[in-house]
One Martini backbone bead per residue (centre of mass of N, CA, C, O) as a GRO file, in nm:
protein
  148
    1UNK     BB    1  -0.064  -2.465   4.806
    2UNK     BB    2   0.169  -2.326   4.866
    3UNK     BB    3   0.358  -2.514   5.004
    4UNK     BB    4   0.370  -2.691   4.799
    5UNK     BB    5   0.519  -2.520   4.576
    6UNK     BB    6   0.744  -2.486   4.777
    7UNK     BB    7   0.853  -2.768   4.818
    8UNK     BB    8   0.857  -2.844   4.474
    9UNK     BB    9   1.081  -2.624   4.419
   10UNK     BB   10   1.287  -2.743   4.636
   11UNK     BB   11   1.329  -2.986   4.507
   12UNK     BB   12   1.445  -2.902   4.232
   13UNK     BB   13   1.651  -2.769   4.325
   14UNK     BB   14   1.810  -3.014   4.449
   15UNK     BB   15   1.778  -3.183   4.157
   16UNK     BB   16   1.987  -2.978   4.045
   17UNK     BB   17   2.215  -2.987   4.267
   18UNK     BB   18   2.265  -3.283   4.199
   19UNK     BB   19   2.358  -3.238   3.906
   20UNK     BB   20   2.591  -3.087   3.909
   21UNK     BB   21   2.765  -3.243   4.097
   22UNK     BB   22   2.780  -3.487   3.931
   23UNK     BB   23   2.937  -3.336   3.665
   24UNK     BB   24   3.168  -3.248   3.879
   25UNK     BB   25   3.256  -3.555   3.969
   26UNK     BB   26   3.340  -3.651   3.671
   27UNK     BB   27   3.566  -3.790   3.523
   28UNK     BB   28   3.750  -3.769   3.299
   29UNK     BB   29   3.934  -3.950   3.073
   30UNK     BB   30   4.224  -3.870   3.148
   31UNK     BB   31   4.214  -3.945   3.437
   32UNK     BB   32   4.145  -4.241   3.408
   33UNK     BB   33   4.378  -4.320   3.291
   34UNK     BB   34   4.598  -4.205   3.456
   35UNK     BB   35   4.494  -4.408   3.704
   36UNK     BB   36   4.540  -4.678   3.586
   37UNK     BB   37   4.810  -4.669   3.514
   38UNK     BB   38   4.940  -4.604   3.776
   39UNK     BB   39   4.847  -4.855   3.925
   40UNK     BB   40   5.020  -5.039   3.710
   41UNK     BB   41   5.272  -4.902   3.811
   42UNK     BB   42   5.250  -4.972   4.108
   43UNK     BB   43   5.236  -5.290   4.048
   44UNK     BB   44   5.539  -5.305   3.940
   45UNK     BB   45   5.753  -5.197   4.140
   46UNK     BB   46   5.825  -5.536   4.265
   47UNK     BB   47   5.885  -5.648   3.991
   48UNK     BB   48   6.066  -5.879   3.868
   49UNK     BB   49   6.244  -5.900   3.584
   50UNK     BB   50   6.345  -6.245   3.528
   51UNK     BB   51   6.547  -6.479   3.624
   52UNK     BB   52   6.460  -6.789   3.777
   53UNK     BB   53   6.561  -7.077   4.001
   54UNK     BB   54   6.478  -7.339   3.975
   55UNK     BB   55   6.353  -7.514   4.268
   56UNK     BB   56   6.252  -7.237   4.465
   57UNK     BB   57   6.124  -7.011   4.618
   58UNK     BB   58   6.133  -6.753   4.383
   59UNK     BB   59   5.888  -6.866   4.219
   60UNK     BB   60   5.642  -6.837   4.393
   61UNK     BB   61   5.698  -6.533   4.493
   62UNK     BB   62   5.694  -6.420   4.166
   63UNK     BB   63   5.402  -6.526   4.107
   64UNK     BB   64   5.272  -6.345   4.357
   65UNK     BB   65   5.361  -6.052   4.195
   66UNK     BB   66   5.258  -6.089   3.936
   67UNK     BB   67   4.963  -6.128   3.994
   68UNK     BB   68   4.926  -5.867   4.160
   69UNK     BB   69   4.996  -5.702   3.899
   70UNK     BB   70   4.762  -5.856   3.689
   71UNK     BB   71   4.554  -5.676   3.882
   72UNK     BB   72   4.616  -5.400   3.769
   73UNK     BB   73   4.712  -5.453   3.457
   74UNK     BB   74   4.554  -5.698   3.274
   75UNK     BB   75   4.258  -5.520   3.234
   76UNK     BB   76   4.133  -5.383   2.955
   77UNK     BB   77   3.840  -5.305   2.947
   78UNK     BB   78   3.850  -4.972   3.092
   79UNK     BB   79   4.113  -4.885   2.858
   80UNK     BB   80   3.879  -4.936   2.607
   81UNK     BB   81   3.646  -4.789   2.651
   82UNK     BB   82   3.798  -4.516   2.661
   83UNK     BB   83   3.912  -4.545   2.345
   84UNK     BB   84   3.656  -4.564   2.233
   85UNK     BB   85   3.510  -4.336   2.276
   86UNK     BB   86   3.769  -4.187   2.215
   87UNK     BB   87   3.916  -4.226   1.869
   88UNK     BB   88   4.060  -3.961   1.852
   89UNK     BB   89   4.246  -3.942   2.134
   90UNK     BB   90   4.555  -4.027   2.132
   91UNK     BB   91   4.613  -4.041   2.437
   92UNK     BB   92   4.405  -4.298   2.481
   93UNK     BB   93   4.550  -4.480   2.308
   94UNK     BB   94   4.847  -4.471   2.440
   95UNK     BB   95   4.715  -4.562   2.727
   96UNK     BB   96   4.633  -4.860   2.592
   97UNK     BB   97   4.899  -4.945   2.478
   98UNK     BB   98   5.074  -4.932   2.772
   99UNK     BB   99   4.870  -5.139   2.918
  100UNK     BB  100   4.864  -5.381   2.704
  101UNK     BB  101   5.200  -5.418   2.742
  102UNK     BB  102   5.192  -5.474   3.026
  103UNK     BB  103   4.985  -5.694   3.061
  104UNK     BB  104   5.122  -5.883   2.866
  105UNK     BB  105   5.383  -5.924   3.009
  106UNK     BB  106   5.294  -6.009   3.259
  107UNK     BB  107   5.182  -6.264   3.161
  108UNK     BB  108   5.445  -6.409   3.029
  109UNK     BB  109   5.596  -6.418   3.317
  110UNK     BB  110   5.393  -6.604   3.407
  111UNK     BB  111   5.449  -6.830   3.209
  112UNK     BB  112   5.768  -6.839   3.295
  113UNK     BB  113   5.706  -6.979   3.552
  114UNK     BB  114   5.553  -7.193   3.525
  115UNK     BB  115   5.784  -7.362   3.348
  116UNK     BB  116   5.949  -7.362   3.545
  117UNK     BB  117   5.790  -7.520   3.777
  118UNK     BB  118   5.805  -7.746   3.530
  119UNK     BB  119   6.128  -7.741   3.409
  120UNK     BB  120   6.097  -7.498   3.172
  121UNK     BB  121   6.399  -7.262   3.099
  122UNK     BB  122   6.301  -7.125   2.863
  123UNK     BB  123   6.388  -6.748   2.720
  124UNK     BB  124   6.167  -6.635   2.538
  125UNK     BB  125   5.911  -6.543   2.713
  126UNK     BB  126   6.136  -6.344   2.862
  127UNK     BB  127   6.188  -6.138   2.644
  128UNK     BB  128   5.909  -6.077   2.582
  129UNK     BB  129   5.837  -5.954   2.822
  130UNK     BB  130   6.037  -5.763   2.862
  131UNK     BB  131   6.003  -5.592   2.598
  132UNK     BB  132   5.697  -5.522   2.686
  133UNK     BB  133   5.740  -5.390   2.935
  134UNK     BB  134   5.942  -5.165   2.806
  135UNK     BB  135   5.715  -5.064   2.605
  136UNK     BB  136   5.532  -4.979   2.879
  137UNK     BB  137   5.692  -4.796   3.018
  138UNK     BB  138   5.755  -4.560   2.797
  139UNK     BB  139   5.418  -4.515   2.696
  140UNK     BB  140   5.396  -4.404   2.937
  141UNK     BB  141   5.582  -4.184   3.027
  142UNK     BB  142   5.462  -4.041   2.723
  143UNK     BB  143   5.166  -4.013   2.810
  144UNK     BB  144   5.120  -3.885   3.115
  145UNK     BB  145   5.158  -3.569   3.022
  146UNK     BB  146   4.897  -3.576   2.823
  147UNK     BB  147   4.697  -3.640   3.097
  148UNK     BB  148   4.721  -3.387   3.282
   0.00000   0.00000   0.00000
């Protein structure tokens, strides 16, 4: 009988330590914006936005680098979810429209590869791109230090 109350201490100890454990090693809400962000602005290092020169191998080379950029930064569900939860707080909104400039914008200048490659040459969706992306590296640049 003591064994057994020895042996059922411990392991409550156990499923203590492992609850402790568990909430230190949870990261914040704006840790977790911070890390998507960063991602997404990682993700864009190699992207350039601007027009490309239809019929050329450049076409499909910028389509597929767009294309792994808006797998880093595409999906906001991840970035609206944490926005949602925390309501009130101005900078995880920030974080998320920042989030959703980058992301609207690199599918706009995929929109204009796509168009280029099929010979339309028109540059409304690709200033708009540029635009997003411009207005979307901003308000990264200023929410990032309200994340830290």
């Amino acid at each position: 009988m003591v064994l057994v109350r020895a042996i059922l201490a411990t392991g409550a100890a156990a499923v203590a330590a492992l609850a402790v454990t568990s909430v230190a090693v949870a990261a914040s809400p704006h840790a977790k914006a911070r890390a998507l962000l960063l991602k997404c602005r990682g993700g864009m290092t190699s992207l350039y936005i601007g027009p490309v020169t239809a019929n050329t191998s450049e076409v499909p080379r910028m389509n597929q680098r767009a294309h792994a950029a808006y797998l880093k930064c595409g999906a906001t569900g991840s970035m609206l979810d944490l926005a949602s939860a925390h309501p009130r707080d101005a900078a995880l909104e920030d974080a998320y429209r920042a989030y959703f400039e980058l992301g609207l914008g690199i599918g706009d200048y995929q929109q204009y590869l796509t168009n280029v490659a099929f010979g339309h040459t028109g540059v409304g969706i690709l200033h708009t791109a540029e635009r997003e992306i411009a207005q979307g590296r901003t308000l990264t640049k200023r929410v990032l230090p309200k994340l830290a």
